[in-house]
JSON list of C-alpha atoms in Angstrom, two decimals:
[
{"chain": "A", "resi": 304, "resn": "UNK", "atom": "CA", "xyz": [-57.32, 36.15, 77.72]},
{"chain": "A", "resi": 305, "resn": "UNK", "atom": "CA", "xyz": [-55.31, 35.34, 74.58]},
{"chain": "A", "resi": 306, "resn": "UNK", "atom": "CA", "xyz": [-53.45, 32.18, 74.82]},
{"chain": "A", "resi": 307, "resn": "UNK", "atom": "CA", "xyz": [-50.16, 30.94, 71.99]},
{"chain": "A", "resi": 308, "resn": "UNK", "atom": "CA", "xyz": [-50.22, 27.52, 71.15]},
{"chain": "A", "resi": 309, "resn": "UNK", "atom": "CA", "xyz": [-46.63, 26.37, 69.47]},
{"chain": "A", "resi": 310, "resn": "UNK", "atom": "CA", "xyz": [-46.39, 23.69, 67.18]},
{"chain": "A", "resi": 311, "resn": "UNK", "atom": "CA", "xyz": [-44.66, 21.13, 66.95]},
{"chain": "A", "resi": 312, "resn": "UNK", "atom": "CA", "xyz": [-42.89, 20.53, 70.62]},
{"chain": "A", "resi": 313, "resn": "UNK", "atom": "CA", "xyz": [-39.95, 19.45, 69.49]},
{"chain": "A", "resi": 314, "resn": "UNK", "atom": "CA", "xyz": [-38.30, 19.68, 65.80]},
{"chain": "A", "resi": 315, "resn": "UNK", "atom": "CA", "xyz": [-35.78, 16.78, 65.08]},
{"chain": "A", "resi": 316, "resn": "UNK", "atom": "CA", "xyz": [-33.16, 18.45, 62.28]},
{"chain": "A", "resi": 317, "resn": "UNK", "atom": "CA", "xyz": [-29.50, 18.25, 61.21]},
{"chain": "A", "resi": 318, "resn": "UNK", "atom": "CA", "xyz": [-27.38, 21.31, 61.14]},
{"chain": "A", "resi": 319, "resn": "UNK", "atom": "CA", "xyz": [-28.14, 23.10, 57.27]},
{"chain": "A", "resi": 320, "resn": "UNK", "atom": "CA", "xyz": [-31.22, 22.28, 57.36]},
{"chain": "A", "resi": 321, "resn": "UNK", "atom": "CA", "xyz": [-34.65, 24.50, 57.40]},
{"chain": "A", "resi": 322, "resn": "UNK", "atom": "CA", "xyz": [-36.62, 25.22, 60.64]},
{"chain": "A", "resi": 323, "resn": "UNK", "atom": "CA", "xyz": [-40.25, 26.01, 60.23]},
{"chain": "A", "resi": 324, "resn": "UNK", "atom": "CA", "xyz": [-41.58, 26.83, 63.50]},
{"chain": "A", "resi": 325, "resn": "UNK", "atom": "CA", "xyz": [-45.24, 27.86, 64.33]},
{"chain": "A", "resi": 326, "resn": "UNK", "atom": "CA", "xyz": [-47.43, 30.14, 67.13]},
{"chain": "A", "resi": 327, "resn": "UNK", "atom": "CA", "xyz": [-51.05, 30.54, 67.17]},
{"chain": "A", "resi": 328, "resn": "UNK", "atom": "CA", "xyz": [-52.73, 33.25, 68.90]},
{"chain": "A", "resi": 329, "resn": "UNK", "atom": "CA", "xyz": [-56.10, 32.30, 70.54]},
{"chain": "A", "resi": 330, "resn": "UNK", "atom": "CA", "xyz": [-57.31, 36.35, 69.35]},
{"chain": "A", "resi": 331, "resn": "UNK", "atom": "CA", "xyz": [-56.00, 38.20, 66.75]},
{"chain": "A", "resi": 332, "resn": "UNK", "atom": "CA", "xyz": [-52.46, 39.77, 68.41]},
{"chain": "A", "resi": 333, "resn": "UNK", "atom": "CA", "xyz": [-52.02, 42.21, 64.67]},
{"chain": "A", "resi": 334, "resn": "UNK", "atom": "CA", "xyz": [-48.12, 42.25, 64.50]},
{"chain": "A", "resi": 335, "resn": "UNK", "atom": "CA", "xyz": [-47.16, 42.74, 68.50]},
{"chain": "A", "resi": 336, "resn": "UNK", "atom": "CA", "xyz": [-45.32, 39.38, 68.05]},
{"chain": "A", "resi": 337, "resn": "UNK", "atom": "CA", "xyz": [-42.25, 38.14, 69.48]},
{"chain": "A", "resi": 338, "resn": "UNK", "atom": "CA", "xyz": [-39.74, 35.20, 69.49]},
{"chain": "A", "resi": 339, "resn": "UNK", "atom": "CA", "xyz": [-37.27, 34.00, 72.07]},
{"chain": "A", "resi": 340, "resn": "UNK", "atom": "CA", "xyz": [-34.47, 31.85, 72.13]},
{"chain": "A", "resi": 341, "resn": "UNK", "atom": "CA", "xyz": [-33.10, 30.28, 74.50]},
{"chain": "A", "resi": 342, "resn": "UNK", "atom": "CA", "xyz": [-29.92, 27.99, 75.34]},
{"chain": "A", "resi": 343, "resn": "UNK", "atom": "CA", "xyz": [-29.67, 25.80, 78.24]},
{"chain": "A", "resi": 344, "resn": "UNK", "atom": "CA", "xyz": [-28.79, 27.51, 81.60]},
{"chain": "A", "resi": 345, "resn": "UNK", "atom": "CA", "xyz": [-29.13, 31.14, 79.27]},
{"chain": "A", "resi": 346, "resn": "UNK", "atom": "CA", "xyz": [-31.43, 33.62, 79.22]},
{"chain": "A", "resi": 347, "resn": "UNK", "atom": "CA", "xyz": [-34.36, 34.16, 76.50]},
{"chain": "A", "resi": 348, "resn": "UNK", "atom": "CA", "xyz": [-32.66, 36.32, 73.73]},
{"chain": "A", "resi": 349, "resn": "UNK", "atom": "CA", "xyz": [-35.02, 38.74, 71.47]},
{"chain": "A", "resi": 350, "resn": "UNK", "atom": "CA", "xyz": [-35.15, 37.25, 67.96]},
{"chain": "A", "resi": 351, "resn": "UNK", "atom": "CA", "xyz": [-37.90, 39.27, 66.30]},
{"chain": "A", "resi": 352, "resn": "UNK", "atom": "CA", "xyz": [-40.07, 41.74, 67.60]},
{"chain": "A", "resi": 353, "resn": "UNK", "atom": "CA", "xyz": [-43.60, 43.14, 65.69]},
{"chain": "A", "resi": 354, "resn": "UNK", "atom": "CA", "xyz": [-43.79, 39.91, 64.08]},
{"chain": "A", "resi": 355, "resn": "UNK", "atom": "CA", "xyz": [-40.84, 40.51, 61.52]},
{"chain": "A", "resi": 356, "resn": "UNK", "atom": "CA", "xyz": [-38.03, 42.95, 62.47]},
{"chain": "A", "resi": 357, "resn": "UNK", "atom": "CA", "xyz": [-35.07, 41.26, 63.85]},
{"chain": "A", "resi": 358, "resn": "UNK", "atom": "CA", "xyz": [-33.63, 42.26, 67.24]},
{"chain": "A", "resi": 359, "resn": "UNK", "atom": "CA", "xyz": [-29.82, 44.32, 67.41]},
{"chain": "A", "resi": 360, "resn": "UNK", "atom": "CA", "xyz": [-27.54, 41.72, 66.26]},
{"chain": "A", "resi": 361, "resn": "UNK", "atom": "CA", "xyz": [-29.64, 38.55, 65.56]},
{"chain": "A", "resi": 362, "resn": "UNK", "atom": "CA", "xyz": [-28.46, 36.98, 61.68]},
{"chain": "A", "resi": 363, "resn": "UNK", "atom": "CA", "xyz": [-30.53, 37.19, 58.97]},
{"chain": "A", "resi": 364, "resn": "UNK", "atom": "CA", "xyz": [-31.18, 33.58, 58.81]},
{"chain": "A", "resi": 365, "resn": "UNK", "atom": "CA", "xyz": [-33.95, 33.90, 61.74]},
{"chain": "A", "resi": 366, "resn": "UNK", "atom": "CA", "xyz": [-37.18, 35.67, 59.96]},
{"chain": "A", "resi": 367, "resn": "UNK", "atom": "CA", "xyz": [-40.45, 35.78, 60.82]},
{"chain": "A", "resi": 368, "resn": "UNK", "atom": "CA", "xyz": [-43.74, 36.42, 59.42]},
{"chain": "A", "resi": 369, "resn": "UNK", "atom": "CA", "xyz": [-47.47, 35.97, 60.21]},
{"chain": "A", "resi": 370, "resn": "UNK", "atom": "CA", "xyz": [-50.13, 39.02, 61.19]},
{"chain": "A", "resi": 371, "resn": "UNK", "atom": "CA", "xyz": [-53.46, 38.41, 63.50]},
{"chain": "A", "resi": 372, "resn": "UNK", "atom": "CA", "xyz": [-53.39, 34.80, 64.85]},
{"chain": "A", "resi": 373, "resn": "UNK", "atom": "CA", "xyz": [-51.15, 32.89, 62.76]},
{"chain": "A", "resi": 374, "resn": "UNK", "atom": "CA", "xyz": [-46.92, 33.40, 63.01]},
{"chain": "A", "resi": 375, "resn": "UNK", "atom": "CA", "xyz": [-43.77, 31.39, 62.17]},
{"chain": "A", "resi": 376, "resn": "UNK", "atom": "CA", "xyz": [-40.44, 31.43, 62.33]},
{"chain": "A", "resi": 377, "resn": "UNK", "atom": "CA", "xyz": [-38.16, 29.85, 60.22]},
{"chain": "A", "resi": 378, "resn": "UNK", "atom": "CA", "xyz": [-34.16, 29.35, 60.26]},
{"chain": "A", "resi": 379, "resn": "UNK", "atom": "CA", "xyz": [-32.77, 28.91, 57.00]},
{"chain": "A", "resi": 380, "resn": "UNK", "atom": "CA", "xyz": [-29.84, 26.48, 57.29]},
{"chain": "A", "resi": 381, "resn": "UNK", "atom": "CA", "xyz": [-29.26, 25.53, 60.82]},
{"chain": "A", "resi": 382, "resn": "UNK", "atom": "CA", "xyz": [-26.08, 26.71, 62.27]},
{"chain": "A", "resi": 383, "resn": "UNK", "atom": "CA", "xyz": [-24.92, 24.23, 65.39]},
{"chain": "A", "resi": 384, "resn": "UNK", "atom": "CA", "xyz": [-25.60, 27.07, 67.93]},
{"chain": "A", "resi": 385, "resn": "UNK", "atom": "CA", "xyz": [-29.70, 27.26, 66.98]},
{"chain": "A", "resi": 386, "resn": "UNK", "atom": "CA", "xyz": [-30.54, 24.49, 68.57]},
{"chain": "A", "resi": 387, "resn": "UNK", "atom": "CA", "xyz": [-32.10, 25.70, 71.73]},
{"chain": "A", "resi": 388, "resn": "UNK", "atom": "CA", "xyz": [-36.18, 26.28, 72.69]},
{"chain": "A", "resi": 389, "resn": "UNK", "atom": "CA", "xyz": [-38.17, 29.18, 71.17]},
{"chain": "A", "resi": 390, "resn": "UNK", "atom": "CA", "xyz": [-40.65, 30.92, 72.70]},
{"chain": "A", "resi": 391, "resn": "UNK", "atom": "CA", "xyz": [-43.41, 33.47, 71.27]},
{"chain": "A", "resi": 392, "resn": "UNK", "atom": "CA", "xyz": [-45.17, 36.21, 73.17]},
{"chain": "A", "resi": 393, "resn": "UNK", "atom": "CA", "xyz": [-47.50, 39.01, 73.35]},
{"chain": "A", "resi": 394, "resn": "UNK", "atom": "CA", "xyz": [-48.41, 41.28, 75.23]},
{"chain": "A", "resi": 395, "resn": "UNK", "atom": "CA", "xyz": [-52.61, 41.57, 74.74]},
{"chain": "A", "resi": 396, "resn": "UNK", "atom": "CA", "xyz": [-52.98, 40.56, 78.09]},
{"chain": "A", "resi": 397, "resn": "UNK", "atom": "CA", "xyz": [-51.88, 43.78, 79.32]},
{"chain": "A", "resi": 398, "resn": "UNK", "atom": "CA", "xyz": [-49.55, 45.03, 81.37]},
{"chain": "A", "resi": 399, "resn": "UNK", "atom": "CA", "xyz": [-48.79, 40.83, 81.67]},
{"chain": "A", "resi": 400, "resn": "UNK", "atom": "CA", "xyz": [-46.57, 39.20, 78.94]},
{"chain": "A", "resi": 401, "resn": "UNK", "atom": "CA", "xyz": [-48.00, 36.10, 77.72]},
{"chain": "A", "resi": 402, "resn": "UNK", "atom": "CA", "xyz": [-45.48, 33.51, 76.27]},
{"chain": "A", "resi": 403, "resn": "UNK", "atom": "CA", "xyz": [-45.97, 30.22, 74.36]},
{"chain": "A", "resi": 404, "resn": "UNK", "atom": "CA", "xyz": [-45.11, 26.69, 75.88]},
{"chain": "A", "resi": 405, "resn": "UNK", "atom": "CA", "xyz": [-41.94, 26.78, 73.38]},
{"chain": "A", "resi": 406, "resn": "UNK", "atom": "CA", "xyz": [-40.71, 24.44, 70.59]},
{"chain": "A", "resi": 407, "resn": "UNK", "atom": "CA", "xyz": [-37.19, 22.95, 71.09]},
{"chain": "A", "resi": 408, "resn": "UNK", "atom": "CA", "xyz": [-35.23, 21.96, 68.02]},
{"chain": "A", "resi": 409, "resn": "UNK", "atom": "CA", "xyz": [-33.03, 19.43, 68.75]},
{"chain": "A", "resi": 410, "resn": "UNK", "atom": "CA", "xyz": [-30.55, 17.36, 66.85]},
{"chain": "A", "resi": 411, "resn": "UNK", "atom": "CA", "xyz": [-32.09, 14.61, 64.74]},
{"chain": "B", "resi": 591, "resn": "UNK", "atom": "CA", "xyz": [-23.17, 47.95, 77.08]},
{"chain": "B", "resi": 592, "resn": "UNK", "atom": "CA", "xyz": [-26.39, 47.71, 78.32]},
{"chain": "B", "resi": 593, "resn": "UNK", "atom": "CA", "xyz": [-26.77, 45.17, 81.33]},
{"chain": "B", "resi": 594, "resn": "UNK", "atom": "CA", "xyz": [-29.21, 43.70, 83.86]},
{"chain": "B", "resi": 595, "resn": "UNK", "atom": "CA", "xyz": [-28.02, 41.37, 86.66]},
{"chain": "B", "resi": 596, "resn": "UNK", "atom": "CA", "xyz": [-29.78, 39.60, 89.40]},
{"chain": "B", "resi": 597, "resn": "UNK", "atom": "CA", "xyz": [-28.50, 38.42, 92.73]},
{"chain": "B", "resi": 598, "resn": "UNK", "atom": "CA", "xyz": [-30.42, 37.59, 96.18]},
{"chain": "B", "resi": 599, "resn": "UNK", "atom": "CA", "xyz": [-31.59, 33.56, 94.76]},
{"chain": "B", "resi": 600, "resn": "UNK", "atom": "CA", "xyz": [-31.29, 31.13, 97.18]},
{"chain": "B", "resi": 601, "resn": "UNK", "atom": "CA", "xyz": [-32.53, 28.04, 99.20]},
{"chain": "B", "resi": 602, "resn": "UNK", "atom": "CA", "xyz": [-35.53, 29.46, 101.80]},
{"chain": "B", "resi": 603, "resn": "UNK", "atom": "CA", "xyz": [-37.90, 27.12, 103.53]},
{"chain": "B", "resi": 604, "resn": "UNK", "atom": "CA", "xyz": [-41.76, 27.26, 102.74]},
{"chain": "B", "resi": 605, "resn": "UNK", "atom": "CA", "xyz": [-42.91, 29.94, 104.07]},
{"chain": "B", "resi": 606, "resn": "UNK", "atom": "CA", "xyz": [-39.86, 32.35, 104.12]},
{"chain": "B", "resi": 607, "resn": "UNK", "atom": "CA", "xyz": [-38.86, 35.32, 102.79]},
{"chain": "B", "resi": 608, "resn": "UNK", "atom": "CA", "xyz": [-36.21, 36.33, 100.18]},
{"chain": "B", "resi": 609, "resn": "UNK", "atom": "CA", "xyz": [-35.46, 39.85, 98.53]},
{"chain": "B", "resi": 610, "resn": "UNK", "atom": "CA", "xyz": [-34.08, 39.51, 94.82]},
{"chain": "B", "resi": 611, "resn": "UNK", "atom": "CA", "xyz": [-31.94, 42.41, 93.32]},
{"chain": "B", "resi": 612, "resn": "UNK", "atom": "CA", "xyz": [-31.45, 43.66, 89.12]},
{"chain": "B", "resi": 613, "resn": "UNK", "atom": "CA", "xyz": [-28.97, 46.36, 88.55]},
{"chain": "B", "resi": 614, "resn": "UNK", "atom": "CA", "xyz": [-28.64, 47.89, 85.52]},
{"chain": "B", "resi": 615, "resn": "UNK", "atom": "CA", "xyz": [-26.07, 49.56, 83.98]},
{"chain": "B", "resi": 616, "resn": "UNK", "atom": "CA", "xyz": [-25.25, 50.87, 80.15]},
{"chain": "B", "resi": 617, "resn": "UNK", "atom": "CA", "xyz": [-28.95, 52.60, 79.75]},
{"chain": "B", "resi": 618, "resn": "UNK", "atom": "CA", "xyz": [-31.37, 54.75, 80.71]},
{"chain": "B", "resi": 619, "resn": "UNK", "atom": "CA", "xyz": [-32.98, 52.96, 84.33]},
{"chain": "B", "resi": 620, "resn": "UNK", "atom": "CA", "xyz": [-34.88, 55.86, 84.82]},
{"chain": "B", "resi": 621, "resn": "UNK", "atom": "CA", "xyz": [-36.55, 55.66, 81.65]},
{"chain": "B", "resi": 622, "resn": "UNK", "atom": "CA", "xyz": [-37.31, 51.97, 81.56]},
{"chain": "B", "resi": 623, "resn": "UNK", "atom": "CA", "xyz": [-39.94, 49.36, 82.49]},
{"chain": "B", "resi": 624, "resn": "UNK", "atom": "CA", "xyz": [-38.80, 46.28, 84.00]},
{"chain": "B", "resi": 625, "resn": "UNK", "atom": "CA", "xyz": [-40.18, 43.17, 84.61]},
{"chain": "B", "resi": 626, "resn": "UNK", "atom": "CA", "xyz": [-38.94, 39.82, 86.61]},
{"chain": "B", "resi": 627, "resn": "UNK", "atom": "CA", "xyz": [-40.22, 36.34, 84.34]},
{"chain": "B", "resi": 628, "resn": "UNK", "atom": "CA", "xyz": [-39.62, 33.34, 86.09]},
{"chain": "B", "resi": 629, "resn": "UNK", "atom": "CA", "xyz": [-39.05, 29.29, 85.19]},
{"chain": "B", "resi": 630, "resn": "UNK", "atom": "CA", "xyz": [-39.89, 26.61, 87.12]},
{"chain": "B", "resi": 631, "resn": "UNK", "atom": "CA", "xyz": [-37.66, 23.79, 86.36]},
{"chain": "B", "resi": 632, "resn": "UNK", "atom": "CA", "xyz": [-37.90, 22.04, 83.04]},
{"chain": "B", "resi": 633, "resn": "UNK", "atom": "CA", "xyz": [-40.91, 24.50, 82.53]},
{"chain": "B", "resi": 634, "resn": "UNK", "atom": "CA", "xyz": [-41.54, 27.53, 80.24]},
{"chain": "B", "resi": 635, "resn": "UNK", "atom": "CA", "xyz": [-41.39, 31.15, 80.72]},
{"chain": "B", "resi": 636, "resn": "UNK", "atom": "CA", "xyz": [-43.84, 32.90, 83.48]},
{"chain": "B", "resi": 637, "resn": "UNK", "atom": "CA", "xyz": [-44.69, 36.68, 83.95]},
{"chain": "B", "resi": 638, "resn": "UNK", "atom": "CA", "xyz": [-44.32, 37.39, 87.50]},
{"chain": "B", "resi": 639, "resn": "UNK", "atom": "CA", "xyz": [-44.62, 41.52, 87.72]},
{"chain": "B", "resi": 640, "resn": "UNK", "atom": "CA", "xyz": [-44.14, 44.68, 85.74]},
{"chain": "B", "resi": 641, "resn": "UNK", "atom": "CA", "xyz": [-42.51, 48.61, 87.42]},
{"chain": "B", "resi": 642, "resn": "UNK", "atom": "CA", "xyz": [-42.93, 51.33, 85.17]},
{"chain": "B", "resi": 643, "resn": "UNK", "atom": "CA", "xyz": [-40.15, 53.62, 84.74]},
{"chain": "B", "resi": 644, "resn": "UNK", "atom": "CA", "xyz": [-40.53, 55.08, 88.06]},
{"chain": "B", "resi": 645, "resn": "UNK", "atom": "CA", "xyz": [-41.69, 52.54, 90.09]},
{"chain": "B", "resi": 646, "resn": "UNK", "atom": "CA", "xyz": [-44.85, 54.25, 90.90]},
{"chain": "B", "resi": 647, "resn": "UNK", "atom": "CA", "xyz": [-47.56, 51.88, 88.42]},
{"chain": "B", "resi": 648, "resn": "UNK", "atom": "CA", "xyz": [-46.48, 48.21, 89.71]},
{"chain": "B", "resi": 649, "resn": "UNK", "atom": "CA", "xyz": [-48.48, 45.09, 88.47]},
{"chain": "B", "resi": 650, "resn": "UNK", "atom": "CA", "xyz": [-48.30, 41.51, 89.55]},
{"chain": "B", "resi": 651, "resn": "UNK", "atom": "CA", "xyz": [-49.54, 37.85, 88.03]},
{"chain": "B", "resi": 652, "resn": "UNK", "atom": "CA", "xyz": [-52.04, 36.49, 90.29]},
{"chain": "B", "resi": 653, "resn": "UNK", "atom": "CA", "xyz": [-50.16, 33.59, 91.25]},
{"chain": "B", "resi": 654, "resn": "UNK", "atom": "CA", "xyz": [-47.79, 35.65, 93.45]},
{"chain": "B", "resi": 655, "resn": "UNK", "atom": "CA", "xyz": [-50.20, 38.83, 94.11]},
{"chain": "B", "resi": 656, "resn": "UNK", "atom": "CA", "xyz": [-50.56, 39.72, 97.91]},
{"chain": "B", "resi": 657, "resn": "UNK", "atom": "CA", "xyz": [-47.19, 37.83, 98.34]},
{"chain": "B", "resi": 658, "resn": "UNK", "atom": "CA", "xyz": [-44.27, 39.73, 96.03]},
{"chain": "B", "resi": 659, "resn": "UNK", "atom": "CA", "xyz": [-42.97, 43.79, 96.36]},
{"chain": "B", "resi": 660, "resn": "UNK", "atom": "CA", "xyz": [-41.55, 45.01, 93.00]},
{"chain": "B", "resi": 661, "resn": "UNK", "atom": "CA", "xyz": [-39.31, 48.16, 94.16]},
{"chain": "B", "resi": 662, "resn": "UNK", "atom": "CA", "xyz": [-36.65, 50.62, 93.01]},
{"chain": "B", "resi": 663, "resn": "UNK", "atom": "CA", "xyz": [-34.09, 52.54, 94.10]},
{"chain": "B", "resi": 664, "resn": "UNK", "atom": "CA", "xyz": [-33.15, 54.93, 91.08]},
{"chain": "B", "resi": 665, "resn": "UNK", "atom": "CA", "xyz": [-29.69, 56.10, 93.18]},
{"chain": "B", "resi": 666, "resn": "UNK", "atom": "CA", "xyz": [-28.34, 52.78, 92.89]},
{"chain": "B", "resi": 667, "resn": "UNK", "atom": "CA", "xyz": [-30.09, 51.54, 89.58]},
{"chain": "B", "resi": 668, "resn": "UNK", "atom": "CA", "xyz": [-31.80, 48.82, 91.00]},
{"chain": "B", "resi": 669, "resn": "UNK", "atom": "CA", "xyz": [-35.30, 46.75, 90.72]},
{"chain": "B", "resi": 670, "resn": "UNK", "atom": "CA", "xyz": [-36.04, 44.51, 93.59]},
{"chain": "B", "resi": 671, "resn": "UNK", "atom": "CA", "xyz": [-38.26, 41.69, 94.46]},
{"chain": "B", "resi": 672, "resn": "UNK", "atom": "CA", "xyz": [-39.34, 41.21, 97.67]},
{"chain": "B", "resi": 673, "resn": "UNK", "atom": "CA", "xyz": [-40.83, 37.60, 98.37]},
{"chain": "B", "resi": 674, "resn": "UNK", "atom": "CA", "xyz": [-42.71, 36.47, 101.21]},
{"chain": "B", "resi": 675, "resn": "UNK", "atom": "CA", "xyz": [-44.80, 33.11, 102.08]},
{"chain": "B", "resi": 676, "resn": "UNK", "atom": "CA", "xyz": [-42.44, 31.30, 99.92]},
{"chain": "B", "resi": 677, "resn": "UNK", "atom": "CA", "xyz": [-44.14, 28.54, 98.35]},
{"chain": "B", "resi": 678, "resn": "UNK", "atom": "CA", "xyz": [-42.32, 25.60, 96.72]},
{"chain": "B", "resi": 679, "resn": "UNK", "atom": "CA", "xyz": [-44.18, 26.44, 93.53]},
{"chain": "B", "resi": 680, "resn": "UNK", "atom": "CA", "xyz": [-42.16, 29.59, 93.45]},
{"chain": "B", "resi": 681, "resn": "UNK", "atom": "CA", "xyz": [-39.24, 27.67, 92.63]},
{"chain": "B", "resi": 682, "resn": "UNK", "atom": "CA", "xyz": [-37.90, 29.07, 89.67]},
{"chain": "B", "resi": 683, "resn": "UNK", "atom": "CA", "xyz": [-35.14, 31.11, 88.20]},
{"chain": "B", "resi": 684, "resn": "UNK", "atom": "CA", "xyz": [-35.95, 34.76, 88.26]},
{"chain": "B", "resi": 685, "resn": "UNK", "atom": "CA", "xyz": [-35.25, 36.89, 85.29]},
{"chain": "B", "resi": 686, "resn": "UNK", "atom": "CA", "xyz": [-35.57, 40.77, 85.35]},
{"chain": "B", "resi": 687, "resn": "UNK", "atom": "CA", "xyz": [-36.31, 41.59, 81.84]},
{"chain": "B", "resi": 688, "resn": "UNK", "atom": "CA", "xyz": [-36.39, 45.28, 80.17]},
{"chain": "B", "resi": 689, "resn": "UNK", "atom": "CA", "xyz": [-39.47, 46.51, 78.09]},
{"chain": "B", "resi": 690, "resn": "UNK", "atom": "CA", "xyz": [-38.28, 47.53, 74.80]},
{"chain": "B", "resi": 691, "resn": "UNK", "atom": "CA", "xyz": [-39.14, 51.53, 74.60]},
{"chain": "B", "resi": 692, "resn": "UNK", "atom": "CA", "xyz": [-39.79, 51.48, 70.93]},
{"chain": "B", "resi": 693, "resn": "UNK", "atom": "CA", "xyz": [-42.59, 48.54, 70.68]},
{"chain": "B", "resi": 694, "resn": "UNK", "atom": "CA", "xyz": [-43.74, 48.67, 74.69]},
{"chain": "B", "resi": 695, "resn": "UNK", "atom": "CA", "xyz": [-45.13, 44.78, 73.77]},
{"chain": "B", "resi": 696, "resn": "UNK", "atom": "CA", "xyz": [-41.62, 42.54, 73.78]},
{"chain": "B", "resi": 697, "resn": "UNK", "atom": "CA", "xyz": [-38.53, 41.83, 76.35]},
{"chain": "B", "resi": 698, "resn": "UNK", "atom": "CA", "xyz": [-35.26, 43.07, 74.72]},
{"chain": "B", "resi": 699, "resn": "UNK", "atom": "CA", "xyz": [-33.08, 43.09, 77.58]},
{"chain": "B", "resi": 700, "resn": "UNK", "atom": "CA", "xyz": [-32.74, 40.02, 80.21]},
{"chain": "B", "resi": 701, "resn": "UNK", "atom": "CA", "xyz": [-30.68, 39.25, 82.84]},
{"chain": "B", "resi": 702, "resn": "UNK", "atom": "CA", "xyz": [-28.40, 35.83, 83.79]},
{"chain": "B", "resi": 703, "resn": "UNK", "atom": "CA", "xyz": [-31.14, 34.94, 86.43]},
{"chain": "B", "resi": 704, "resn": "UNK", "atom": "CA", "xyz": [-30.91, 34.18, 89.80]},
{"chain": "B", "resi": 705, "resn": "UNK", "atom": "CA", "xyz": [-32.20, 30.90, 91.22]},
{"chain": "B", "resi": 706, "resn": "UNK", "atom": "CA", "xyz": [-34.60, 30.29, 94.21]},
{"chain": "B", "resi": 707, "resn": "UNK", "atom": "CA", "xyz": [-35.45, 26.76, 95.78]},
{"chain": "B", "resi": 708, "resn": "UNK", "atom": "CA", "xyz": [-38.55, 26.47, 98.41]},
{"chain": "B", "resi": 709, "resn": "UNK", "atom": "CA", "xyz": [-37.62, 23.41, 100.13]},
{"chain": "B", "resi": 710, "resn": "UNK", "atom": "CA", "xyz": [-37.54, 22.24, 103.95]}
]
């Protein structure tokens, strides 16, 4: 079983500022990658999928990179409304999907 | 627009039985996988069972396995979850949750959720 680790737990920034955000795969996972965010009482939203390609409609100030067991995703200059919990997932465990324990990035 | 929404949460004692309900509108139903994720309280995300696009290949997380029915009903676009032996670890929101067709291996559609308590 392939199990994400997300560092750190919580990230403590002000609004402009750079998020760095990392998930580590137990097994390599290639590029079948995702992130998640998600806003109190909301649903998770698709962020990136195959490691790097944004979802419909997400800004290009989410990105993500990484290939086998090693992925992050950064937020260049924190807009107000980013700061929610991210998730990562994969899918290796098939048919389950597998998700991270989340990072939330609050206000510092 | 495409859209998933859940219904049926509620307050059921231990032991009980609740049927949750995802209609979809804006896409393809007929074509699509869909999944319900749950979240405990305060807790992270948690696969609970997959339907393939026509409800035929069903698969379930261990945790609720011998206890949860994934169904469909293609006339009225809609998934269902039927839960039995409630447990109050099965307190959660419940998300249905769309496979994206072009990767197969990431959620790009989710619901609002609908909330169940297991509580006497």
């Amino acid at each position: 079983e392939v199990v994400l680790t997300q560092s750190p737990a919580t990230l403590s920034l002000s609004p402009g500022e750079r998020a760095t955000l990392s998930c580590r795969a137990s097994q390599s996972v290639s590029t079948d990658l995702a992130w998640y965010q998600q806003k109190p009482g909301q649903a998770p939203r698709l962020l990136i999928y195959h490691a790097s390609d944004r979802a419909t409609g997400i800004p290009a100030r989410f990105s993500g990179t990484g290939s086998g067991t090693d992925f992050t995703l950064s937020i260049s200059g924190l807009e107000p409304e980013d700061f929610a919990v991210y998730y990562c997932q994969h899918r290796r465990n098939w048919p389950s999907f597998t998700f991270g324990p989340g990072t939330k990035v609050d206000f510092k | 627009e495409a859209q998933l929404v859940e219904s049926g949460g509620g307050l059921v004692q231990p032991g009980g039985s609740l049927r949750l309900s995802c209609v979809a509108s804006g896409f393809s139903f007929s074509s699509s996988e869909i999944n319900w994720v749950r979240q405990a309280p305060g807790k992270g995300l948690e696969w609970v069972s997959f339907s393939s696009s026509t409800g035929i290949t069903v698969y379930y997380a261990d945790s609720v396995r011998g206890r949860f029915i994934v169904s469909r009903d293609h006339a009225k676009n809609s998934l269902y979850l039927q839960m039995s032996s409630l447990r109050a670890e099965d307190t959660a929101v419940y998300y249905c949750a769309r496979v994206n067709g072009h990767t197969a291996v990431d959620l790009d559609l989710w619901g609002q959720g609908t909330r169940v308590i297991v509580s006497s």
